[in-house]
JSON list of C-alpha atoms in Angstrom, two decimals:
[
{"chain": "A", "resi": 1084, "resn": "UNK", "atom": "CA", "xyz": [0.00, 0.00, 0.00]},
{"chain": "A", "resi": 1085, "resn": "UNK", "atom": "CA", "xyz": [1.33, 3.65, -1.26]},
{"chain": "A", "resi": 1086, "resn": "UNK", "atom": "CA", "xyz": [1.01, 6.58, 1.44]},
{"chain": "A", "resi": 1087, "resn": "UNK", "atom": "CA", "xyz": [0.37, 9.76, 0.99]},
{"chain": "A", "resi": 1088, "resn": "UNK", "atom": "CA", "xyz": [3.74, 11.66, -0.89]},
{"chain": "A", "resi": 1089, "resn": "UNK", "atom": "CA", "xyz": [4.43, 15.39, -1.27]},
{"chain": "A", "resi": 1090, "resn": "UNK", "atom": "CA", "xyz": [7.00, 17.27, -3.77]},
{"chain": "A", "resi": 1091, "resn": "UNK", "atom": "CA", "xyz": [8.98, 18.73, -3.45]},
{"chain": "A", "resi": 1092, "resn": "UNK", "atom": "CA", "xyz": [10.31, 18.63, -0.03]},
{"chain": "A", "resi": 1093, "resn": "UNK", "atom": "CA", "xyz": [11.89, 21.64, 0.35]},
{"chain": "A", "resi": 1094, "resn": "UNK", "atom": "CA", "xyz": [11.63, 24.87, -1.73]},
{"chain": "A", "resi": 1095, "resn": "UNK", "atom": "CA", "xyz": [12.58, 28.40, -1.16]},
{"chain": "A", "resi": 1096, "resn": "UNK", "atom": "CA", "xyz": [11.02, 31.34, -2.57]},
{"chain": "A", "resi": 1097, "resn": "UNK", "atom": "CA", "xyz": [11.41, 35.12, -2.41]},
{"chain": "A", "resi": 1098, "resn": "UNK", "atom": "CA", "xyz": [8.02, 37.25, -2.06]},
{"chain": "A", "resi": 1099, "resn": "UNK", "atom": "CA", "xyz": [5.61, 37.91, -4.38]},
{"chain": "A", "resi": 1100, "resn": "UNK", "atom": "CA", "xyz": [6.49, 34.67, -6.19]},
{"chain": "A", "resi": 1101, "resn": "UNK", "atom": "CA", "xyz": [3.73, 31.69, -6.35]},
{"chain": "A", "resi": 1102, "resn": "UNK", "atom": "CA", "xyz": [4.56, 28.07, -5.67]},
{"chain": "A", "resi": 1103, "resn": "UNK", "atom": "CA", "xyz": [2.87, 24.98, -6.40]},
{"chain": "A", "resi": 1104, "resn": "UNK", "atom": "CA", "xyz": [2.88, 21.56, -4.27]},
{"chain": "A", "resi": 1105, "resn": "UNK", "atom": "CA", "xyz": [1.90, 18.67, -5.05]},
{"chain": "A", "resi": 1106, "resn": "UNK", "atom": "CA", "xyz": [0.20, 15.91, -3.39]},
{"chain": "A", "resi": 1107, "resn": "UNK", "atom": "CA", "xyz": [-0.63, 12.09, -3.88]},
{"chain": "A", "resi": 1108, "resn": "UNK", "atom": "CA", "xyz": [-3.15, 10.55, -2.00]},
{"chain": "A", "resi": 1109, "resn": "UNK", "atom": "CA", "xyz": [-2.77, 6.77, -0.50]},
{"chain": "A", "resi": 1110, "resn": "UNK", "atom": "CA", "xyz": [-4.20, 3.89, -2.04]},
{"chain": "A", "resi": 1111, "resn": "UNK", "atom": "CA", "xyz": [-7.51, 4.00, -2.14]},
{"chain": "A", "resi": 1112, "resn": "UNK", "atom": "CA", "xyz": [-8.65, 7.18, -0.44]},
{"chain": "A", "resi": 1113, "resn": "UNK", "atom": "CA", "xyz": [-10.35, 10.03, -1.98]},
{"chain": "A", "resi": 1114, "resn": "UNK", "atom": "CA", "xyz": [-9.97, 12.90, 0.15]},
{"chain": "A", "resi": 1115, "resn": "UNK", "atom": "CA", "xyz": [-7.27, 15.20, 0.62]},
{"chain": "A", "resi": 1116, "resn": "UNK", "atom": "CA", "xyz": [-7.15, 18.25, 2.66]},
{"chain": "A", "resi": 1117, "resn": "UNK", "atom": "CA", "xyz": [-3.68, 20.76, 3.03]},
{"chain": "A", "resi": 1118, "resn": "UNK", "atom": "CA", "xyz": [-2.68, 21.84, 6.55]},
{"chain": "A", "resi": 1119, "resn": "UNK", "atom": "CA", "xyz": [-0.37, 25.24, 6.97]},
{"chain": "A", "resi": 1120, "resn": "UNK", "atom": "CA", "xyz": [1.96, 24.24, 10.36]},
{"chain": "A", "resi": 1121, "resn": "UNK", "atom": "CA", "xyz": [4.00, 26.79, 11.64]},
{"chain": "A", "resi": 1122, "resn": "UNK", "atom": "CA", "xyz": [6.68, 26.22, 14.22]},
{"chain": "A", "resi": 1123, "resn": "UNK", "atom": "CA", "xyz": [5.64, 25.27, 17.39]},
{"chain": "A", "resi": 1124, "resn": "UNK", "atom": "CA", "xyz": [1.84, 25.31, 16.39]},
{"chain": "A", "resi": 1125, "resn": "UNK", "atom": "CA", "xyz": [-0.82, 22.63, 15.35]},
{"chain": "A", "resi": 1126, "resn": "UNK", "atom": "CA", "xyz": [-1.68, 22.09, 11.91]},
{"chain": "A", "resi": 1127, "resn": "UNK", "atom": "CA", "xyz": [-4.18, 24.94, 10.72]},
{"chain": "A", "resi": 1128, "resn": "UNK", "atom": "CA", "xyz": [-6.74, 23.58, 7.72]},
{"chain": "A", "resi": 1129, "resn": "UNK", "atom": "CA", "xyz": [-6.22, 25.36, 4.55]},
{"chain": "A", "resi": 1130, "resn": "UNK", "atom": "CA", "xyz": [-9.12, 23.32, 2.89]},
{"chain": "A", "resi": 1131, "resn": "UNK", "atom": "CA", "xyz": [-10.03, 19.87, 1.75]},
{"chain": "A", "resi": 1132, "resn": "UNK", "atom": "CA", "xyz": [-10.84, 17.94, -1.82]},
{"chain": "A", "resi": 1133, "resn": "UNK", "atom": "CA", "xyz": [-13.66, 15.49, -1.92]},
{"chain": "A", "resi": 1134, "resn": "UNK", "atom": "CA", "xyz": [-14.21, 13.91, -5.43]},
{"chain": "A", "resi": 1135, "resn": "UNK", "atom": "CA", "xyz": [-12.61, 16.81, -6.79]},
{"chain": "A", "resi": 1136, "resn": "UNK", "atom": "CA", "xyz": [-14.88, 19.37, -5.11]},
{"chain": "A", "resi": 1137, "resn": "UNK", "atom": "CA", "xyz": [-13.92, 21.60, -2.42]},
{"chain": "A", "resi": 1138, "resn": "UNK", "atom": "CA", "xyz": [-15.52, 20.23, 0.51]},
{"chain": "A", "resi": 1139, "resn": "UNK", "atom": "CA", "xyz": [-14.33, 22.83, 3.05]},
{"chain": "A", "resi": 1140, "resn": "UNK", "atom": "CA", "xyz": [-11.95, 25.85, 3.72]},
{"chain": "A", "resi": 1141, "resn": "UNK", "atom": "CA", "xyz": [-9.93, 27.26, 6.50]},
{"chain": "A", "resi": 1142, "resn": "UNK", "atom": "CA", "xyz": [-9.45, 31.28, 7.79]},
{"chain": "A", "resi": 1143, "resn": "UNK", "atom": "CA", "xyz": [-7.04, 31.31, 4.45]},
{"chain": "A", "resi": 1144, "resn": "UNK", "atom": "CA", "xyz": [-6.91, 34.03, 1.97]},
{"chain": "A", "resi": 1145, "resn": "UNK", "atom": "CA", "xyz": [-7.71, 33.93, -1.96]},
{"chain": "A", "resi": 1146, "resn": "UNK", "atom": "CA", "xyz": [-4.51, 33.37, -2.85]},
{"chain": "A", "resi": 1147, "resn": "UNK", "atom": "CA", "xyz": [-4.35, 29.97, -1.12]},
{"chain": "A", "resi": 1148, "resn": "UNK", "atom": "CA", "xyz": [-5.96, 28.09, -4.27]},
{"chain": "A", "resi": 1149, "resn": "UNK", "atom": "CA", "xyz": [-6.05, 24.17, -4.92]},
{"chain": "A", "resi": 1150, "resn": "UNK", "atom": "CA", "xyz": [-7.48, 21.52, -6.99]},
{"chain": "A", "resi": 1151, "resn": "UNK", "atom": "CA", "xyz": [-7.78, 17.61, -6.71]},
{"chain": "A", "resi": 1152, "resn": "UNK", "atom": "CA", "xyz": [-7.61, 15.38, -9.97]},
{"chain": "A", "resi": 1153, "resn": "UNK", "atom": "CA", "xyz": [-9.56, 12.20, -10.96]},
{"chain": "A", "resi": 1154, "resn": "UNK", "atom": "CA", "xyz": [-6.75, 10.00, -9.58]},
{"chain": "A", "resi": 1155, "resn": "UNK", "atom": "CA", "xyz": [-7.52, 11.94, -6.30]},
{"chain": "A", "resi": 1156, "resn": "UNK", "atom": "CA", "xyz": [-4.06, 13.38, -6.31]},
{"chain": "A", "resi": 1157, "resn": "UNK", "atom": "CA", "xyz": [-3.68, 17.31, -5.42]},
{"chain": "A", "resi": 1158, "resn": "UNK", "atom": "CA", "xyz": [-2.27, 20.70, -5.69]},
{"chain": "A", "resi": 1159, "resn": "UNK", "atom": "CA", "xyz": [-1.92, 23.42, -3.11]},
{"chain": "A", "resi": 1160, "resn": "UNK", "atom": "CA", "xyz": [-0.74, 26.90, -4.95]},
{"chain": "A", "resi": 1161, "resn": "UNK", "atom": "CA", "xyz": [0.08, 30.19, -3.02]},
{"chain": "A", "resi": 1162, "resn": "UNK", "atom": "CA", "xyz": [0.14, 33.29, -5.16]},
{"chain": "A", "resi": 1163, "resn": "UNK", "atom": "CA", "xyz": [2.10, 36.54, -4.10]},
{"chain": "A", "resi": 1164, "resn": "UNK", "atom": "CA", "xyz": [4.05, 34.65, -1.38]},
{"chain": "A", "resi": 1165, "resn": "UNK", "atom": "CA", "xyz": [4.71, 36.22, 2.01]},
{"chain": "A", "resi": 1166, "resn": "UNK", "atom": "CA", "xyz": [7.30, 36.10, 4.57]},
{"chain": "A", "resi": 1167, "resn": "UNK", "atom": "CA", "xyz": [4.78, 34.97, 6.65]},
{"chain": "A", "resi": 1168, "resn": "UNK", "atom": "CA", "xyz": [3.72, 31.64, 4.17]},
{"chain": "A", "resi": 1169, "resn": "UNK", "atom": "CA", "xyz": [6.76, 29.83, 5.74]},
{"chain": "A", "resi": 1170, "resn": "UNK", "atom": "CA", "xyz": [6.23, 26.66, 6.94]},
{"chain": "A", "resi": 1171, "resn": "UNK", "atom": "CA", "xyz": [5.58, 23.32, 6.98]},
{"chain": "A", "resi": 1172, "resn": "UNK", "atom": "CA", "xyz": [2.58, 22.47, 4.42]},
{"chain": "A", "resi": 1173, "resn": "UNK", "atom": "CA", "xyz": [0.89, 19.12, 5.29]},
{"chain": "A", "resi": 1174, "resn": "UNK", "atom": "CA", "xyz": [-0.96, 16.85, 2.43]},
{"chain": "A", "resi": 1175, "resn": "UNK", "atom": "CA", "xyz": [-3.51, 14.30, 4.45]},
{"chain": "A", "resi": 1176, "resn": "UNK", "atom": "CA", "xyz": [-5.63, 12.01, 2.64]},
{"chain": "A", "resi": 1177, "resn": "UNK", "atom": "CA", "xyz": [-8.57, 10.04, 3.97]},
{"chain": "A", "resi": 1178, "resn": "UNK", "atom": "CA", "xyz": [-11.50, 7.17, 2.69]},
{"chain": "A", "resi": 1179, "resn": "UNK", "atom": "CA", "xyz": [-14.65, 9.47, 3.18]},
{"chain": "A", "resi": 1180, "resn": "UNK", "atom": "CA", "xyz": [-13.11, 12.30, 5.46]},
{"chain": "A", "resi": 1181, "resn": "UNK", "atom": "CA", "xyz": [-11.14, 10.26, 8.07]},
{"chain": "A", "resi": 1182, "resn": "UNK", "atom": "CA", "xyz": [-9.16, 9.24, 9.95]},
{"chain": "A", "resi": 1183, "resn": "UNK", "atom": "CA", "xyz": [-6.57, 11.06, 8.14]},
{"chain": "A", "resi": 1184, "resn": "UNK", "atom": "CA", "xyz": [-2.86, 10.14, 7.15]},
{"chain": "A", "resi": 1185, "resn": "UNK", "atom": "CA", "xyz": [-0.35, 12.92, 6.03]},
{"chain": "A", "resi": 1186, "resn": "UNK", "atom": "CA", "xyz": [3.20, 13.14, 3.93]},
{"chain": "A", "resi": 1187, "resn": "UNK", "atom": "CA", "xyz": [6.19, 13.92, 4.92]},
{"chain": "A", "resi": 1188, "resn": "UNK", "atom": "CA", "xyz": [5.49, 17.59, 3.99]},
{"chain": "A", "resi": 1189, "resn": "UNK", "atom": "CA", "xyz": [6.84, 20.35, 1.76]},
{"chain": "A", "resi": 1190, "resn": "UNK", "atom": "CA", "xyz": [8.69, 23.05, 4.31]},
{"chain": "A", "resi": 1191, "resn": "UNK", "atom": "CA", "xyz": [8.64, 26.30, 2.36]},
{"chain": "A", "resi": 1192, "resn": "UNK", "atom": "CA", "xyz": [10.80, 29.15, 3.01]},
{"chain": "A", "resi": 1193, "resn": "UNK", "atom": "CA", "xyz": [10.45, 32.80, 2.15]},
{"chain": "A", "resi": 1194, "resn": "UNK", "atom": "CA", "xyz": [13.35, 35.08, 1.45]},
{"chain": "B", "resi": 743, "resn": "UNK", "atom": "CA", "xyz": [-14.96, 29.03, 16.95]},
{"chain": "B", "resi": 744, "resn": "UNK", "atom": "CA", "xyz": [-13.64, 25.74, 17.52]},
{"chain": "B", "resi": 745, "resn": "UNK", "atom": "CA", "xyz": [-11.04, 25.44, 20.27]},
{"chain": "B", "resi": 746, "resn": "UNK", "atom": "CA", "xyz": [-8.50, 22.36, 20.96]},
{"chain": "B", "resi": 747, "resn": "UNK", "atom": "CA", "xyz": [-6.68, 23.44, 24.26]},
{"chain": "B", "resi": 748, "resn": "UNK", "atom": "CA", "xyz": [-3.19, 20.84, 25.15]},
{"chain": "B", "resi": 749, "resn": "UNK", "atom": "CA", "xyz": [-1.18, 22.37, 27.23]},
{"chain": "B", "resi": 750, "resn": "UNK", "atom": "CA", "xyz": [2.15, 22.76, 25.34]},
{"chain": "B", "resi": 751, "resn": "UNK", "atom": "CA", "xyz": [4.48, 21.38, 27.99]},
{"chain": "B", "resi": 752, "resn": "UNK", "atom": "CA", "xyz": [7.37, 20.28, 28.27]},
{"chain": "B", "resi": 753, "resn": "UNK", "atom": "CA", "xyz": [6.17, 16.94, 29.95]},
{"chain": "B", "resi": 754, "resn": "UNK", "atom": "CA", "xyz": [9.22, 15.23, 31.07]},
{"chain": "B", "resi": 755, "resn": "UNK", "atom": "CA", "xyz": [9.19, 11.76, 32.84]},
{"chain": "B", "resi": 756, "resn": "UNK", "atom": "CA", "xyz": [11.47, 8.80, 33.68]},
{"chain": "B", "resi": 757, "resn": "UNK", "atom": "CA", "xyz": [11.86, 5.62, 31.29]},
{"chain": "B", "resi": 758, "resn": "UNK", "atom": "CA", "xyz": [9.50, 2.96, 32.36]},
{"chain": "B", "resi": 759, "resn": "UNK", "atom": "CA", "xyz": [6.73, 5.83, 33.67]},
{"chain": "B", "resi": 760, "resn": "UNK", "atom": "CA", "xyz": [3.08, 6.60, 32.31]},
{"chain": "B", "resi": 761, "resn": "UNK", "atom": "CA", "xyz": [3.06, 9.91, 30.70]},
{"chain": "B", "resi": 762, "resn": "UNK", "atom": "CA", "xyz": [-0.41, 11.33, 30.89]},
{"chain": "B", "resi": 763, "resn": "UNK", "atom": "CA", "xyz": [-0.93, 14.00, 28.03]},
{"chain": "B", "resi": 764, "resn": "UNK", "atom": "CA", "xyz": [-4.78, 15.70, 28.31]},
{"chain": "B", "resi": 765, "resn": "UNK", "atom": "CA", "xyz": [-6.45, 17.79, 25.78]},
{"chain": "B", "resi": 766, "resn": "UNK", "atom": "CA", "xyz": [-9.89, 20.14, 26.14]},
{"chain": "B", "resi": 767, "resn": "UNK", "atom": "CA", "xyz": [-11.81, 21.03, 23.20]},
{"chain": "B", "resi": 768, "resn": "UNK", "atom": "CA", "xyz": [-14.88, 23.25, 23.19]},
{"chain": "B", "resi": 769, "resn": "UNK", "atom": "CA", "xyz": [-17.44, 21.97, 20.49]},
{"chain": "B", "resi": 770, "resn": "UNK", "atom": "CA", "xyz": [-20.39, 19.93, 22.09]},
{"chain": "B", "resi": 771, "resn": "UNK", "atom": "CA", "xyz": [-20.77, 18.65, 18.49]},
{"chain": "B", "resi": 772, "resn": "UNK", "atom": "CA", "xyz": [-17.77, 16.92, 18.04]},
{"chain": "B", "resi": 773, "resn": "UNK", "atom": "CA", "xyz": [-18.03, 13.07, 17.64]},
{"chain": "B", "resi": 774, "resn": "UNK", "atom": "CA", "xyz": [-14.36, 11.72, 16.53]},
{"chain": "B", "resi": 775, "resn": "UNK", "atom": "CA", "xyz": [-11.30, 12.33, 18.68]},
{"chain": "B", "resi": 776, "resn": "UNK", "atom": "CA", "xyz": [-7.40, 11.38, 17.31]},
{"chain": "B", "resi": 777, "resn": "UNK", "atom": "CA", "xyz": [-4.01, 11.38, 18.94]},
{"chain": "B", "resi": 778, "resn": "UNK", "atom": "CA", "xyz": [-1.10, 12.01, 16.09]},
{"chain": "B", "resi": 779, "resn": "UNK", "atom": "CA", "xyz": [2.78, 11.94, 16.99]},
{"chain": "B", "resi": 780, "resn": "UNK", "atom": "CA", "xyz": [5.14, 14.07, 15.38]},
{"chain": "B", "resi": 781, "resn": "UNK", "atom": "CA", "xyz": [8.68, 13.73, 15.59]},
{"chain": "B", "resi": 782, "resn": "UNK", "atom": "CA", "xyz": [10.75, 16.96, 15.60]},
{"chain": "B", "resi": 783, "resn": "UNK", "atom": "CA", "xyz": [10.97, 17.93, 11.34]},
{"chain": "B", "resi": 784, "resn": "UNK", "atom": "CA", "xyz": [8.69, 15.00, 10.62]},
{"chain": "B", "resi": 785, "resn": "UNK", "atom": "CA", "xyz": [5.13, 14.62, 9.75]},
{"chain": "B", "resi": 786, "resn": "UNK", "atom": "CA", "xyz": [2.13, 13.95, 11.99]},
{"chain": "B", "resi": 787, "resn": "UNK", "atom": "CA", "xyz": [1.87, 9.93, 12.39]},
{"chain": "B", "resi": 788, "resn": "UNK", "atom": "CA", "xyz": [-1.66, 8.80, 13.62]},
{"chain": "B", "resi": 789, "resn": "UNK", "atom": "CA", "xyz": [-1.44, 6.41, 16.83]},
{"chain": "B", "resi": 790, "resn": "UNK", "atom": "CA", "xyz": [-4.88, 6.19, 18.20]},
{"chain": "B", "resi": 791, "resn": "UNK", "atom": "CA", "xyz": [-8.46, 7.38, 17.32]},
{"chain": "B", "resi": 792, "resn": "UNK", "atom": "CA", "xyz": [-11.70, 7.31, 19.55]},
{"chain": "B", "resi": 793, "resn": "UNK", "atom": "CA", "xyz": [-15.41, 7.83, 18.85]},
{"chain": "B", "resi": 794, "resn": "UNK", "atom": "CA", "xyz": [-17.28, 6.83, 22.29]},
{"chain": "B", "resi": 795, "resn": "UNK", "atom": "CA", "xyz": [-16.89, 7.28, 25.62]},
{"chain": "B", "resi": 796, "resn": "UNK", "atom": "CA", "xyz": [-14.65, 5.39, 27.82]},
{"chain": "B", "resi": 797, "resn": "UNK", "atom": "CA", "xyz": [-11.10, 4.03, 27.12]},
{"chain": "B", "resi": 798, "resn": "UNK", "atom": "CA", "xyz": [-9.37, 2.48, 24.19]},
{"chain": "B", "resi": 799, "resn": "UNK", "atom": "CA", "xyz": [-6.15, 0.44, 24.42]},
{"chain": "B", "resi": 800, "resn": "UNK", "atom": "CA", "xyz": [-3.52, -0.12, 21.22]},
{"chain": "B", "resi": 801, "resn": "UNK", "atom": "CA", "xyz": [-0.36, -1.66, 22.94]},
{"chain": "B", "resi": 802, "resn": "UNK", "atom": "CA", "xyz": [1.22, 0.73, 25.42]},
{"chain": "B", "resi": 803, "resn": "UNK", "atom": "CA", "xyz": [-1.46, 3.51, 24.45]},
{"chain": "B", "resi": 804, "resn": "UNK", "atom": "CA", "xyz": [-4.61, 3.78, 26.06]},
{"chain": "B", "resi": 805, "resn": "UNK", "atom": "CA", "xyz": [-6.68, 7.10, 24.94]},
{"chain": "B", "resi": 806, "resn": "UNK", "atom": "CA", "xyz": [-9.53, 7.89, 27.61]},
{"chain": "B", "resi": 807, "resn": "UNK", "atom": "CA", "xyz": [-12.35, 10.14, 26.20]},
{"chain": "B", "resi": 808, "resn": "UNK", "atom": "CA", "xyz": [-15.33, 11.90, 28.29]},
{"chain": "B", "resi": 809, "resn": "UNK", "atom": "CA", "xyz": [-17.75, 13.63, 25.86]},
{"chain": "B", "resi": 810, "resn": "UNK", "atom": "CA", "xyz": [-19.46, 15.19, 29.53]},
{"chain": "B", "resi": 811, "resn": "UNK", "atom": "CA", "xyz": [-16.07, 17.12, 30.18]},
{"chain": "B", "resi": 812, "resn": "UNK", "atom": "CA", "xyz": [-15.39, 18.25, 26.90]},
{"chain": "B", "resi": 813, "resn": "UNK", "atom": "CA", "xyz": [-11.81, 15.84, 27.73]},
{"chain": "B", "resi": 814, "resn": "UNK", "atom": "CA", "xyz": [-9.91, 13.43, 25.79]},
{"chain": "B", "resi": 815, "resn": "UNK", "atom": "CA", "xyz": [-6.52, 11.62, 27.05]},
{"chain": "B", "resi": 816, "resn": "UNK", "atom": "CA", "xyz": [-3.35, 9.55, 25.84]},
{"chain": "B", "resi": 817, "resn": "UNK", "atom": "CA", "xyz": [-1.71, 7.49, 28.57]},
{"chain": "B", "resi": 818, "resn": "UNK", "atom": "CA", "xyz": [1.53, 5.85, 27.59]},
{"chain": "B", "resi": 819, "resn": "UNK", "atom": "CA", "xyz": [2.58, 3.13, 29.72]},
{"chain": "B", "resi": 820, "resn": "UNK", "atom": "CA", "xyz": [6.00, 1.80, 29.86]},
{"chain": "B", "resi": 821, "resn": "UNK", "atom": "CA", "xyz": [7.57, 5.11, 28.27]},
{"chain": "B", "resi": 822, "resn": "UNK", "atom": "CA", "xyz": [10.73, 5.10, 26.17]},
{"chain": "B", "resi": 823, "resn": "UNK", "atom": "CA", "xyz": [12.73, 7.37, 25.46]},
{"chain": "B", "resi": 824, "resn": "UNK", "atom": "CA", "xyz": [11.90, 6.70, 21.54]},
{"chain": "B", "resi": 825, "resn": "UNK", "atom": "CA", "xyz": [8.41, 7.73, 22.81]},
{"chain": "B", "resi": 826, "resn": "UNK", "atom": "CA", "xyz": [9.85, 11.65, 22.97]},
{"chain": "B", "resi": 827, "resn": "UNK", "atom": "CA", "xyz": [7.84, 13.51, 20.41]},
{"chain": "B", "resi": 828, "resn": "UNK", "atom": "CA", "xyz": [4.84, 16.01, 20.21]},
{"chain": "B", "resi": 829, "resn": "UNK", "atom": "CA", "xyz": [1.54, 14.65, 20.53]},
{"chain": "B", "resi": 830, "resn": "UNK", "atom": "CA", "xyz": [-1.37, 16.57, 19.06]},
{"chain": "B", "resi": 831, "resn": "UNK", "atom": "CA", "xyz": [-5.08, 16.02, 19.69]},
{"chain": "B", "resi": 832, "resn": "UNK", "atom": "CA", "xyz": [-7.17, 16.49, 16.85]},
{"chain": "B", "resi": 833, "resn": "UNK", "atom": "CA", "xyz": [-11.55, 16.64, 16.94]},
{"chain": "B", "resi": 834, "resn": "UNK", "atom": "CA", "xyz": [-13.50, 16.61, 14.22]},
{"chain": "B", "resi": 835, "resn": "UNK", "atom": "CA", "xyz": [-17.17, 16.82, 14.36]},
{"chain": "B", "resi": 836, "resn": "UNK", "atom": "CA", "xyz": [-19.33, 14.58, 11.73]},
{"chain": "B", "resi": 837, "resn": "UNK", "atom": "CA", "xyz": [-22.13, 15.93, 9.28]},
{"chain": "B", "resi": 838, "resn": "UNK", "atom": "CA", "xyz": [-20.61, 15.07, 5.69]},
{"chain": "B", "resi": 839, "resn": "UNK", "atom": "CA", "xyz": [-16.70, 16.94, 5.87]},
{"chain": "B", "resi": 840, "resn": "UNK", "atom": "CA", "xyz": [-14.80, 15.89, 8.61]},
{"chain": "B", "resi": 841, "resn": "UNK", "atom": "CA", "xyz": [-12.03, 18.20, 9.32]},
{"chain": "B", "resi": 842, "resn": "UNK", "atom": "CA", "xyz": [-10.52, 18.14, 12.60]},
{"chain": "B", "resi": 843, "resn": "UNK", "atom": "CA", "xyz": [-9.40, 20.79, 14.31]},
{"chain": "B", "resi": 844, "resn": "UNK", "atom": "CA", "xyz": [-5.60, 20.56, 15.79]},
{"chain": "B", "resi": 845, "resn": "UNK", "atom": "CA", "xyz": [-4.67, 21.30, 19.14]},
{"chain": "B", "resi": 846, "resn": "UNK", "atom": "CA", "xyz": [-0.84, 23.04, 19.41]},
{"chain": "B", "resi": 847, "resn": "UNK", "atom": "CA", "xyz": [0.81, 19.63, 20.74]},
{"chain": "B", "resi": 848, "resn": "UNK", "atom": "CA", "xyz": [2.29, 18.70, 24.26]},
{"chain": "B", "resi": 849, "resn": "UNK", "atom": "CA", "xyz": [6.18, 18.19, 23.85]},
{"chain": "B", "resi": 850, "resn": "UNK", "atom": "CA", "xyz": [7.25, 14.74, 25.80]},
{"chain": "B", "resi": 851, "resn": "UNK", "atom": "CA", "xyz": [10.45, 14.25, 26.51]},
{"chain": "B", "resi": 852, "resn": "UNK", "atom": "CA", "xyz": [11.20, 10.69, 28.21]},
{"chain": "B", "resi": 853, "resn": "UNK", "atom": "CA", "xyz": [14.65, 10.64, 30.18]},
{"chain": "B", "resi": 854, "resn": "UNK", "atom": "CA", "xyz": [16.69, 7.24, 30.60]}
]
């Protein structure tokens, strides 16, 4: 059985750029939702992907966009990054919503 | 707006003690309750999940949950020092999306 994988792992960025990560869900499972963790917090939900529709969002701005594809995999994109928009960003993927099983993670950094 | 109180710790105790890690949460609505570990620079790792009142044992973890008090526990018996890690409580509530919200994690730190 194939967990849940993210790419890149790590990627830096200056502001203003956007970034795109990249998420494949385990075996099986057809939800996905993103996570934002910053250091020393909890995961904070960005928003989830249920059959391809958005099934939820978190306190995030527009420019926190995503989609999921038919094979259930995912992107997270960021537009006009911010110093701020470092941190670790979490891919979890589920059968019907949970429980939920996460990557390894992409940690961004913003110069 | 959903709340998911830990208290951040650190929680240090001997090899070979129970560690006792709590978490409070404040939505009366909330039916499923997990217990992740995340090593420092790693991922969350699921390690125990509870829908009803009472206690559930997997191995050395036993998670305690009391709907009433608005309380959910881990209790790790027989602590290593391989146990040393973050533990976050998560609660979701049900109704067609289940996304749980994270509490900030109690830092354990077991000492040979």
């Amino acid at each position: 059985e194939t967990g849940v994988t993210q790419s890149p792992t790590h990627l830096i960025k200056t502001r203003g750029q956007q970034v795109t990560l990249r998420c494949s869900s385990q075996s099986g499972h057809n939800t996905v939702s993103w996570y934002q963790q910053a250091l020393g917090q909890g995961p904070q939900f960005i928003f989830q992907y249920y059959r391809e529709e958005e099934n939820g969002r978190g306190n995030f701005p527009p420019r926190f966009s995503g989609l999921q594809f038919p094979n259930y995999s995912s992107e997270l994109n960021v537009n006009a990054l911010e110093l701020d928009d470092s941190a670790l960003y979490l891919c979890a993927s589920s059968l019907d919503g949970q429980p939920q099983h996460f990557g390894d993670g992409t940690r961004l950094s913003i110069l | 707006q959903k709340e998911v109180e830990q208290n951040s710790g650190p929680l240090s105790v001997p090899e070979g003690a129970i560690a006792s890690l709590n978490c409070t949460y404040s939505d009366r609505g909330s039916q499923s309750f997990f217990w992740y570990r995340q090593y420092s620079g790693k991922s969350p790792e699921l390690i125990m999940s509870i829908y009803s009142n009472g206690d559930k044992e997997d191995g050395r973890f036993t998670a305690q949950l009391n709907k009433a008090s608005q309380y959910v526990s881990l209790l790790i018996r027989d602590s290593q020092p391989s146990d040393s890690a973050t533990y976050l409580c998560a609660v979701s509530t049900s109704g067609g999306s289940y996304i749980p919200t994270f509490g900030r994690g109690t830092s354990l730190i077991v000492h040979p």
